[in-house]
Amino acid sequence: MADTSFREWPFFEDRHRALAQAARDWCAAEIGTDGFAEHGDIDADCRSLARKLGAAGWLKQCVPAAFGGANETLDVRSLCLMRETLGYHSGLADFVFAMQGLGSGTLSLFGSDDQKAAWLPKVASGEVLAAFALTEPEAGSDVAALAMRADRDGEAYVLNGEKTYISNGGIAGFYTVFARTGEDGARGISAFLVPADTPGLSIAERIEVIAPHPLARLTLEHCRVPASALIGEENAGFKYAMATLDVFRSTVAAAALGFARRALDEARHRAQSRELFGATLADMPVVQSQLAEMAIDIDAAALLIYRAAWTKDTGAGRVSREAAMAKFHATETAQATIDKAVQIFGGLGVTKGSVPEALYREIRALRIYEGASEVQKLIIARHILSEDAS
Ligand SMILES: Cc1cc2nc3c(=O)[nH]c(=O)nc-3n(C[C@H](O)[C@H](O)[C@H](O)COP(=O)(O)OP(=O)(O)OC[C@H]3O[C@@H](n4cnc5c(N)ncnc54)[C@H](O)[C@@H]3O)c2cc1C
């Protein structure tokens, strides 16, 4: 794995360094170098990866200690280190880990003790897969426009509407569903815990994307859940969704960092071994320049990511600006780094089965989900423009 000396930086405590080392050792032994190989049955592979990650104790990072987790509260540095390490070894293993955290995140942060006790230990063991259902066909980047309704009916809520691009859709044991209980806009949205077997919830369509993972469009038709399925307070759902993303956005950047580190390592090995024109690719200044740019972008991304994670963990409250910078920079530069690796590999870089080819597909969606790059820039600009000029 490429230079990791940054782990000695003061962003980390010894427990983080130990976690990172243990995760690297585990990944090397259990996943090895072919974690980006094509998958046959993606659903079965995700279920099996969840059980494996659960048995090894890694999913404990995704839930709080009182409900089977590793830390008192979600620790963003630990989540980032896990995703960086898993991302280096396998896009699918990173995906499974990420969704256990994101899918249960709103519950961890705002759920009742009963809700947490019912689901979080099973998330930590990998027995149950979690999903986060926010996006709708007409409300992607513009989340506050979501239309799914949740109408109160006695001691129940009745949900009606559609969700799309829901990761783990079709294999999740429960969905954290955001639906409208009040006025238009951000203030009328609530969050609900909806078990997958609730009558009225169905998988309308499985969606195939360039880096395969379970993804679906869901319909909820007269889907009745008890009032106790409400997470936190009514009409606070938008705030809860943003707070959940505030924790997990930096981890998307960390996954991109893992992909980028892998791309650099692959490119370095290839450049050192590929002979042409009487030398190796690594002897050519143009290639050296590409490798140098990859390394610079990787270190800059790592700095932004662990700055955001450290800031969150040390009690700063919301870190929208720092997390947006980390996600924007890490995902955009990882795309460029992987593209350089593909170029250094030549024809092999676009050949199915090569690691750069898989990374090239894996990285793309990270610039779109959990806030597209353009949205991250808007968040950063909003912070800049609201700063006191004096
Ligand atoms: C692989 C994958 C997994 C996903 N998993 C989940 C999940 O688990 N749960 C979930 O709820 N959602 C999930 N999503 C949905 C994801 O969050 C949305 O795709 C994303 O929010 C963008 O919404 P959209 O696709 O509707 O694009 P749109 O909102 O239509 O935006 C299209 C493009 O417009 C541009 N754009 C958007 N807003 C602005 C702006 N303000 N200024 C300038 N340009 C702008 C961006 O380039 C953006 O990519 C997933 C998506 C993908 C691809």
Short mmCIF file of C-alpha atoms and ligand atoms in Angstrom, two decimals:
data_model
loop_
_atom_site.label_atom_id
_atom_site.label_comp_id
_atom_site.label_asym_id
_atom_site.label_seq_id
_atom_site.Cartn_x
_atom_site.Cartn_y
_atom_site.Cartn_z
CA MET A 1 0.00 0.00 0.00
CA ALA A 2 1.26 3.50 -0.79
CA ASP A 3 2.81 5.85 1.75
CA THR A 4 0.74 5.96 4.91
CA SER A 5 3.03 8.09 7.03
CA PHE A 6 0.17 10.57 7.44
CA ARG A 7 -1.24 8.16 10.00
CA GLU A 8 1.45 9.41 12.32
CA TRP A 9 -0.11 12.83 12.11
CA PRO A 10 -1.90 14.16 15.16
CA PHE A 11 -5.34 13.68 13.59
CA PHE A 12 -5.19 10.14 15.00
CA GLU A 13 -5.08 8.52 18.41
CA ASP A 14 -3.28 5.23 18.99
CA ARG A 15 -6.61 3.37 18.76
CA HIS A 16 -7.00 4.65 15.19
CA ARG A 17 -3.50 3.56 14.21
CA ALA A 18 -4.14 0.12 15.72
CA LEU A 19 -7.50 -0.13 13.92
CA ALA A 20 -5.96 0.83 10.58
CA GLN A 21 -3.15 -1.71 10.95
CA ALA A 22 -5.52 -4.51 12.01
CA ALA A 23 -7.90 -3.72 9.14
CA ARG A 24 -5.05 -3.73 6.63
CA ASP A 25 -3.79 -7.08 7.92
CA TRP A 26 -7.28 -8.55 7.80
CA CYS A 27 -7.96 -7.29 4.29
CA ALA A 28 -4.61 -8.61 3.04
CA ALA A 29 -5.38 -12.05 4.49
CA GLU A 30 -9.12 -12.29 3.79
CA ILE A 31 -9.60 -10.31 0.58
CA GLY A 32 -6.12 -10.29 -0.92
CA THR A 33 -5.45 -8.68 -4.28
CA ASP A 34 -8.44 -9.88 -6.30
CA GLY A 35 -11.22 -8.07 -4.44
CA PHE A 36 -12.11 -6.14 -7.58
CA ALA A 37 -12.80 -9.29 -9.60
CA GLU A 38 -16.23 -9.65 -11.24
CA HIS A 39 -18.97 -10.86 -8.91
CA GLY A 40 -21.45 -13.59 -9.82
CA ASP A 41 -24.45 -13.26 -7.53
CA ILE A 42 -24.08 -9.76 -6.14
CA ASP A 43 -26.85 -10.18 -3.52
CA ALA A 44 -25.34 -13.37 -2.15
CA ASP A 45 -21.87 -11.80 -2.16
CA CYS A 46 -23.12 -8.79 -0.18
CA ARG A 47 -24.85 -10.98 2.38
CA SER A 48 -21.77 -13.12 2.78
CA LEU A 49 -19.45 -10.08 3.02
CA ALA A 50 -21.72 -8.60 5.71
CA ARG A 51 -21.50 -11.78 7.77
CA LYS A 52 -17.74 -11.91 7.28
CA LEU A 53 -17.23 -8.25 8.21
CA GLY A 54 -19.57 -8.75 11.16
CA ALA A 55 -17.80 -11.88 12.41
CA ALA A 56 -14.44 -10.07 12.24
CA GLY A 57 -15.89 -7.22 14.33
CA TRP A 58 -15.46 -4.49 11.70
CA LEU A 59 -19.16 -3.60 11.55
CA LYS A 60 -19.00 -2.62 15.22
CA GLN A 61 -17.60 0.67 13.90
CA CYS A 62 -21.01 1.35 12.31
CA VAL A 63 -23.10 1.47 15.52
CA PRO A 64 -22.72 2.93 19.03
CA ALA A 65 -21.21 0.83 21.86
CA ALA A 66 -24.45 0.56 23.87
CA PHE A 67 -26.00 -1.39 20.97
CA GLY A 68 -23.16 -3.71 19.98
CA GLY A 69 -20.72 -1.16 18.59
CA ALA A 70 -17.10 -0.26 19.20
CA ASN A 71 -17.26 3.40 20.23
CA GLU A 72 -19.59 5.39 22.44
CA THR A 73 -20.70 7.42 19.42
CA LEU A 74 -19.98 7.04 15.72
CA ASP A 75 -16.29 7.83 15.28
CA VAL A 76 -15.72 9.40 11.88
CA ARG A 77 -11.96 8.77 11.84
CA SER A 78 -12.55 5.06 12.43
CA LEU A 79 -15.25 4.94 9.76
CA CYS A 80 -12.94 6.72 7.30
CA LEU A 81 -9.97 4.47 8.05
CA MET A 82 -12.16 1.41 7.54
CA ARG A 83 -13.54 2.67 4.23
CA GLU A 84 -10.14 3.75 2.98
CA THR A 85 -8.73 0.31 3.76
CA LEU A 86 -11.70 -1.69 2.44
CA GLY A 87 -11.86 0.57 -0.64
CA TYR A 88 -8.22 -0.22 -1.40
CA HIS A 89 -9.02 -3.94 -1.44
CA SER A 90 -12.60 -4.28 -2.70
CA GLY A 91 -15.31 -1.93 -3.91
CA LEU A 92 -18.03 -4.34 -2.79
CA ALA A 93 -16.62 -4.85 0.71
CA ASP A 94 -16.45 -1.07 1.11
CA PHE A 95 -20.05 -0.79 -0.13
CA VAL A 96 -21.33 -3.35 2.38
CA PHE A 97 -19.52 -1.64 5.25
CA ALA A 98 -20.69 1.82 4.15
CA MET A 99 -24.34 0.84 3.92
CA GLN A 100 -24.39 -0.75 7.37
CA GLY A 101 -23.30 2.64 8.67
CA LEU A 102 -25.38 4.94 6.46
CA GLY A 103 -28.48 2.72 6.51
CA SER A 104 -28.56 2.65 10.30
CA GLY A 105 -26.96 6.07 10.88
CA THR A 106 -30.17 8.05 11.43
CA LEU A 107 -31.25 5.40 13.92
CA SER A 108 -27.92 5.56 15.77
CA LEU A 109 -28.08 9.34 15.96
CA PHE A 110 -31.78 9.97 16.63
CA GLY A 111 -33.62 6.66 17.25
CA SER A 112 -35.25 5.55 20.51
CA ASP A 113 -33.51 2.96 22.67
CA ASP A 114 -36.17 0.41 21.68
CA GLN A 115 -35.59 1.02 17.98
CA LYS A 116 -31.83 0.83 18.42
CA ALA A 117 -31.98 -2.32 20.55
CA ALA A 118 -34.18 -4.03 17.96
CA TRP A 119 -31.91 -3.41 14.96
CA LEU A 120 -28.42 -2.10 15.69
CA PRO A 121 -26.90 -5.28 17.21
CA LYS A 122 -28.01 -7.15 14.07
CA VAL A 123 -26.40 -4.46 11.90
CA ALA A 124 -23.15 -4.86 13.85
CA SER A 125 -23.18 -8.64 13.43
CA GLY A 126 -23.97 -8.43 9.72
CA GLU A 127 -27.14 -10.48 10.26
CA VAL A 128 -29.34 -7.69 8.87
CA LEU A 129 -28.52 -5.28 6.04
CA ALA A 130 -29.54 -1.64 6.34
CA ALA A 131 -30.71 0.93 3.77
CA PHE A 132 -31.15 4.70 3.62
CA ALA A 133 -34.15 5.70 1.47
CA LEU A 134 -34.11 9.41 0.71
CA THR A 135 -33.93 9.87 -3.08
CA GLU A 136 -37.07 9.92 -5.24
CA PRO A 137 -37.48 10.04 -9.02
CA GLU A 138 -38.30 13.77 -8.81
CA ALA A 139 -36.15 14.60 -5.78
CA GLY A 140 -32.46 13.74 -6.02
CA SER A 141 -30.15 16.67 -5.38
CA ASP A 142 -33.21 18.71 -4.37
CA VAL A 143 -34.01 16.50 -1.38
CA ALA A 144 -36.40 19.00 0.19
CA ALA A 145 -38.75 18.47 -2.78
CA LEU A 146 -39.47 14.87 -1.81
CA ALA A 147 -43.10 13.82 -2.30
CA MET A 148 -43.55 10.51 -0.46
CA ARG A 149 -46.36 10.99 2.07
CA ALA A 150 -46.67 9.63 5.58
CA ASP A 151 -50.16 10.34 6.89
CA ARG A 152 -51.09 9.79 10.49
CA ASP A 153 -53.97 7.33 10.98
CA GLY A 154 -54.68 6.69 14.67
CA GLU A 155 -51.69 4.92 16.17
CA ALA A 156 -50.08 4.43 12.77
CA TYR A 157 -48.61 6.24 9.77
CA VAL A 158 -49.51 5.24 6.23
CA LEU A 159 -46.72 5.72 3.68
CA ASN A 160 -47.34 6.20 -0.03
CA GLY A 161 -44.84 7.03 -2.76
CA GLU A 162 -41.66 5.98 -4.50
CA LYS A 163 -37.95 5.89 -3.67
CA THR A 164 -35.22 5.27 -6.20
CA TYR A 165 -31.50 4.46 -6.36
CA ILE A 166 -31.74 2.86 -2.94
CA SER A 167 -28.57 0.92 -2.14
CA ASN A 168 -29.27 -2.50 -0.62
CA GLY A 169 -32.78 -2.20 -2.10
CA GLY A 170 -34.07 -5.77 -2.32
CA ILE A 171 -31.74 -7.26 0.28
CA ALA A 172 -32.04 -4.87 3.24
CA GLY A 173 -33.79 -6.01 6.42
CA PHE A 174 -35.00 -2.48 7.10
CA TYR A 175 -35.14 0.90 5.39
CA THR A 176 -34.73 4.33 6.95
CA VAL A 177 -37.42 6.10 4.93
CA PHE A 178 -37.88 9.86 4.67
CA ALA A 179 -41.45 10.98 3.95
CA ARG A 180 -43.57 14.09 4.10
CA THR A 181 -45.70 14.56 7.21
CA GLY A 182 -46.10 18.32 7.03
CA GLU A 183 -45.68 21.43 4.93
CA ASP A 184 -43.79 21.64 1.62
CA GLY A 185 -40.02 21.99 1.79
CA ALA A 186 -37.44 20.90 4.33
CA ARG A 187 -39.55 21.44 7.45
CA GLY A 188 -42.29 18.94 6.61
CA ILE A 189 -40.23 15.75 6.39
CA SER A 190 -40.03 12.90 8.94
CA ALA A 191 -37.87 9.77 9.20
CA PHE A 192 -39.30 6.26 9.67
CA LEU A 193 -37.91 2.84 10.39
CA VAL A 194 -39.61 0.48 7.93
CA PRO A 195 -38.86 -3.27 8.13
CA ALA A 196 -38.49 -4.80 4.65
CA ASP A 197 -41.38 -7.21 5.20
CA THR A 198 -43.91 -4.45 5.95
CA PRO A 199 -46.97 -5.05 3.73
CA GLY A 200 -47.13 -2.44 0.99
CA LEU A 201 -43.36 -2.07 0.58
CA SER A 202 -42.19 -3.64 -2.65
CA ILE A 203 -39.22 -3.63 -4.97
CA ALA A 204 -40.53 -2.13 -8.22
CA GLU A 205 -37.28 -2.49 -10.13
CA ARG A 206 -33.67 -3.52 -9.62
CA ILE A 207 -31.31 -0.94 -11.14
CA GLU A 208 -28.05 -1.99 -12.77
CA VAL A 209 -25.12 0.43 -12.60
CA ILE A 210 -21.58 0.35 -14.00
CA ALA A 211 -20.04 -0.91 -10.76
CA PRO A 212 -22.57 -3.57 -9.77
CA HIS A 213 -24.09 -3.42 -6.32
CA PRO A 214 -27.64 -3.99 -5.06
CA LEU A 215 -29.75 -0.97 -6.00
CA ALA A 216 -33.50 -0.64 -6.40
CA ARG A 217 -36.55 1.50 -6.91
CA LEU A 218 -39.07 0.94 -4.14
CA THR A 219 -42.78 1.58 -4.02
CA LEU A 220 -44.66 2.07 -0.79
CA GLU A 221 -48.42 1.66 -1.26
CA HIS A 222 -50.63 2.02 1.81
CA CYS A 223 -47.62 0.90 3.77
CA ARG A 224 -48.77 1.02 7.38
CA VAL A 225 -46.22 1.34 10.17
CA PRO A 226 -46.91 1.86 13.90
CA ALA A 227 -46.43 5.37 15.29
CA SER A 228 -43.40 3.93 17.11
CA ALA A 229 -41.68 3.63 13.71
CA LEU A 230 -41.18 7.40 13.68
CA ILE A 231 -37.51 8.20 14.29
CA GLY A 232 -37.12 11.14 16.67
CA GLU A 233 -39.57 13.98 16.24
CA GLU A 234 -42.14 14.54 13.54
CA ASN A 235 -41.04 17.00 10.81
CA ALA A 236 -37.38 16.88 11.90
CA GLY A 237 -36.45 14.32 9.21
CA PHE A 238 -34.61 16.69 6.87
CA LYS A 239 -32.40 17.84 9.73
CA TYR A 240 -31.75 14.18 10.66
CA ALA A 241 -30.88 13.27 7.06
CA MET A 242 -28.41 16.15 6.80
CA ALA A 243 -26.87 15.30 10.18
CA THR A 244 -26.48 11.67 9.07
CA LEU A 245 -24.80 12.78 5.85
CA ASP A 246 -22.59 15.10 7.89
CA VAL A 247 -21.11 11.98 9.50
CA PHE A 248 -20.94 9.79 6.40
CA ARG A 249 -19.97 12.26 3.67
CA SER A 250 -16.30 12.25 4.72
CA THR A 251 -16.38 8.46 4.56
CA VAL A 252 -17.35 8.57 0.87
CA ALA A 253 -14.22 10.64 0.37
CA ALA A 254 -12.25 8.02 2.31
CA ALA A 255 -13.48 5.24 0.02
CA ALA A 256 -12.36 7.34 -2.97
CA LEU A 257 -8.98 7.72 -1.26
CA GLY A 258 -8.70 3.93 -0.93
CA PHE A 259 -9.50 3.52 -4.63
CA ALA A 260 -6.94 6.19 -5.54
CA ARG A 261 -4.20 4.60 -3.39
CA ARG A 262 -4.85 1.27 -5.08
CA ALA A 263 -4.67 2.95 -8.51
CA LEU A 264 -1.30 4.49 -7.65
CA ASP A 265 0.10 1.18 -6.41
CA GLU A 266 -1.13 -0.65 -9.50
CA ALA A 267 0.29 2.08 -11.77
CA ARG A 268 3.63 2.09 -9.98
CA HIS A 269 4.06 -1.68 -10.30
CA ARG A 270 3.04 -1.62 -13.93
CA ALA A 271 5.34 1.31 -14.74
CA GLN A 272 8.27 -0.46 -13.08
CA SER A 273 7.72 -3.75 -14.89
CA ARG A 274 6.54 -2.72 -18.37
CA GLU A 275 9.44 -2.48 -20.79
CA LEU A 276 9.28 -0.48 -23.99
CA PHE A 277 11.73 1.52 -26.12
CA GLY A 278 14.59 -0.16 -24.25
CA ALA A 279 13.56 1.08 -20.79
CA THR A 280 10.68 0.76 -18.37
CA LEU A 281 7.70 3.08 -18.29
CA ALA A 282 8.90 4.23 -14.88
CA ASP A 283 12.10 5.54 -16.49
CA MET A 284 10.11 8.03 -18.58
CA PRO A 285 9.79 11.55 -17.16
CA VAL A 286 6.24 11.91 -18.48
CA VAL A 287 5.15 8.84 -16.52
CA GLN A 288 7.08 10.00 -13.45
CA SER A 289 5.21 13.27 -13.67
CA GLN A 290 1.88 11.41 -13.74
CA LEU A 291 2.87 9.31 -10.72
CA ALA A 292 3.91 12.45 -8.85
CA GLU A 293 0.58 14.16 -9.57
CA MET A 294 -1.29 11.06 -8.36
CA ALA A 295 0.69 11.05 -5.10
CA ILE A 296 0.12 14.77 -4.51
CA ASP A 297 -3.64 14.46 -5.05
CA ILE A 298 -3.78 11.46 -2.72
CA ASP A 299 -1.98 13.23 0.12
CA ALA A 300 -4.08 16.39 -0.32
CA ALA A 301 -7.27 14.29 -0.22
CA ALA A 302 -6.08 12.45 2.90
CA LEU A 303 -5.40 15.77 4.64
CA LEU A 304 -8.86 17.12 3.83
CA ILE A 305 -10.60 13.89 4.82
CA TYR A 306 -8.91 13.43 8.16
CA ARG A 307 -9.19 17.13 8.94
CA ALA A 308 -12.97 16.83 8.46
CA ALA A 309 -13.16 13.58 10.44
CA TRP A 310 -11.02 14.89 13.29
CA THR A 311 -13.04 18.12 13.41
CA LYS A 312 -16.29 16.13 13.69
CA ASP A 313 -14.93 13.70 16.29
CA THR A 314 -13.58 16.43 18.49
CA GLY A 315 -16.98 17.99 18.99
CA ALA A 316 -17.27 20.74 16.42
CA GLY A 317 -20.93 19.97 15.75
CA ARG A 318 -21.77 20.19 12.04
CA VAL A 319 -18.80 20.01 9.64
CA SER A 320 -20.64 20.64 6.37
CA ARG A 321 -17.87 22.81 4.92
CA GLU A 322 -15.00 20.48 5.83
CA ALA A 323 -16.89 17.35 4.74
CA ALA A 324 -17.94 18.98 1.45
CA MET A 325 -14.34 19.97 0.71
CA ALA A 326 -13.14 16.45 1.50
CA LYS A 327 -15.81 14.77 -0.61
CA PHE A 328 -15.43 17.11 -3.56
CA HIS A 329 -11.65 16.98 -3.67
CA ALA A 330 -11.18 13.29 -2.89
CA THR A 331 -13.76 11.98 -5.36
CA GLU A 332 -12.75 14.33 -8.19
CA THR A 333 -9.02 13.69 -7.81
CA ALA A 334 -9.52 9.94 -7.32
CA GLN A 335 -11.29 9.90 -10.69
CA ALA A 336 -8.29 11.69 -12.24
CA THR A 337 -5.80 9.43 -10.45
CA ILE A 338 -7.57 6.29 -11.62
CA ASP A 339 -7.73 7.66 -15.16
CA LYS A 340 -3.95 8.14 -15.07
CA ALA A 341 -3.55 4.53 -13.91
CA VAL A 342 -5.69 3.36 -16.82
CA GLN A 343 -3.48 5.37 -19.18
CA ILE A 344 -0.27 3.90 -17.74
CA PHE A 345 -1.74 0.40 -18.16
CA GLY A 346 -2.54 1.11 -21.84
CA GLY A 347 -4.89 -1.44 -23.44
CA LEU A 348 -4.80 -3.52 -20.28
CA GLY A 349 -6.26 -0.59 -18.38
CA VAL A 350 -9.56 -0.83 -20.24
CA THR A 351 -9.60 -4.62 -20.35
CA LYS A 352 -12.29 -6.28 -18.24
CA GLY A 353 -10.73 -7.99 -15.26
CA SER A 354 -7.89 -5.50 -14.75
CA VAL A 355 -7.92 -3.58 -11.48
CA PRO A 356 -7.72 -0.09 -13.11
CA GLU A 357 -10.75 -0.97 -15.27
CA ALA A 358 -12.75 -1.95 -12.17
CA LEU A 359 -11.61 1.16 -10.26
CA TYR A 360 -12.59 3.33 -13.23
CA ARG A 361 -16.16 2.03 -12.91
CA GLU A 362 -16.18 2.00 -9.09
CA ILE A 363 -15.21 5.65 -8.61
CA ARG A 364 -17.77 7.25 -10.91
CA ALA A 365 -20.90 7.17 -8.76
CA LEU A 366 -19.08 8.65 -5.75
CA ARG A 367 -19.06 12.02 -7.53
CA ILE A 368 -22.87 11.84 -7.70
CA TYR A 369 -24.31 10.25 -4.57
CA GLU A 370 -24.52 11.78 -1.10
CA GLY A 371 -24.46 15.14 -2.85
CA ALA A 372 -23.06 15.61 -6.36
CA SER A 373 -19.79 17.55 -6.72
CA GLU A 374 -21.69 20.66 -7.82
CA VAL A 375 -23.76 20.51 -4.64
CA GLN A 376 -20.59 20.23 -2.53
CA LYS A 377 -19.27 23.39 -4.18
CA LEU A 378 -22.52 25.19 -3.39
CA ILE A 379 -22.20 24.18 0.28
CA ILE A 380 -18.61 25.45 0.40
CA ALA A 381 -19.52 28.70 -1.36
CA ARG A 382 -22.43 29.27 1.03
CA HIS A 383 -20.01 29.05 3.94
CA ILE A 384 -17.50 31.39 2.30
CA LEU A 385 -20.16 33.94 1.47
CA SER A 386 -21.60 33.90 4.98
CA GLU A 387 -18.21 34.57 6.59
CA ASP A 388 -17.62 37.94 8.15
CA ALA A 389 -15.48 39.92 5.69
CA SER A 390 -13.77 41.92 8.45
C1 LIG B 1 -24.81 4.12 -7.17
C2 LIG B 1 -25.78 5.00 -6.46
C3 LIG B 1 -26.19 4.68 -5.17
C4 LIG B 1 -27.13 5.48 -4.50
N1 LIG B 1 -27.57 5.11 -3.25
C5 LIG B 1 -28.54 5.85 -2.65
C6 LIG B 1 -29.09 5.43 -1.39
O1 LIG B 1 -28.68 4.43 -0.79
N2 LIG B 1 -30.08 6.19 -0.85
C7 LIG B 1 -30.57 7.32 -1.46
O2 LIG B 1 -31.47 7.93 -0.91
N3 LIG B 1 -30.07 7.72 -2.66
C8 LIG B 1 -29.08 7.02 -3.27
N4 LIG B 1 -28.57 7.41 -4.48
C9 LIG B 1 -29.14 8.58 -5.13
C10 LIG B 1 -28.20 9.76 -5.15
O3 LIG B 1 -28.08 10.32 -3.88
C11 LIG B 1 -28.72 10.72 -6.22
O4 LIG B 1 -28.46 10.12 -7.48
C12 LIG B 1 -28.07 12.10 -6.14
O5 LIG B 1 -28.53 12.78 -5.00
C13 LIG B 1 -28.37 12.94 -7.39
O6 LIG B 1 -29.73 12.94 -7.64
P1 LIG B 1 -30.26 12.63 -9.14
O7 LIG B 1 -29.64 11.35 -9.58
O8 LIG B 1 -31.73 12.72 -9.12
O9 LIG B 1 -29.63 13.76 -10.02
P2 LIG B 1 -30.21 15.26 -10.18
O10 LIG B 1 -30.66 15.78 -8.88
O11 LIG B 1 -31.15 15.26 -11.32
O12 LIG B 1 -28.88 16.02 -10.59
C14 LIG B 1 -28.23 15.73 -11.83
C15 LIG B 1 -26.94 16.50 -11.91
O13 LIG B 1 -27.23 17.88 -11.87
C16 LIG B 1 -26.15 18.57 -11.29
N5 LIG B 1 -26.67 19.40 -10.20
C17 LIG B 1 -27.52 19.04 -9.23
N6 LIG B 1 -27.79 20.07 -8.41
C18 LIG B 1 -27.10 21.12 -8.90
C19 LIG B 1 -26.95 22.46 -8.50
N7 LIG B 1 -27.61 22.92 -7.42
N8 LIG B 1 -26.14 23.27 -9.22
C20 LIG B 1 -25.48 22.80 -10.31
N9 LIG B 1 -25.59 21.52 -10.73
C21 LIG B 1 -26.38 20.69 -10.03
C22 LIG B 1 -25.16 17.51 -10.79
O14 LIG B 1 -24.12 17.36 -11.74
C23 LIG B 1 -25.99 16.26 -10.74
O15 LIG B 1 -25.21 15.10 -10.91
C24 LIG B 1 -27.63 6.64 -5.15
C25 LIG B 1 -27.19 6.96 -6.43
C26 LIG B 1 -26.29 6.16 -7.10
C27 LIG B 1 -25.85 6.54 -8.49
#
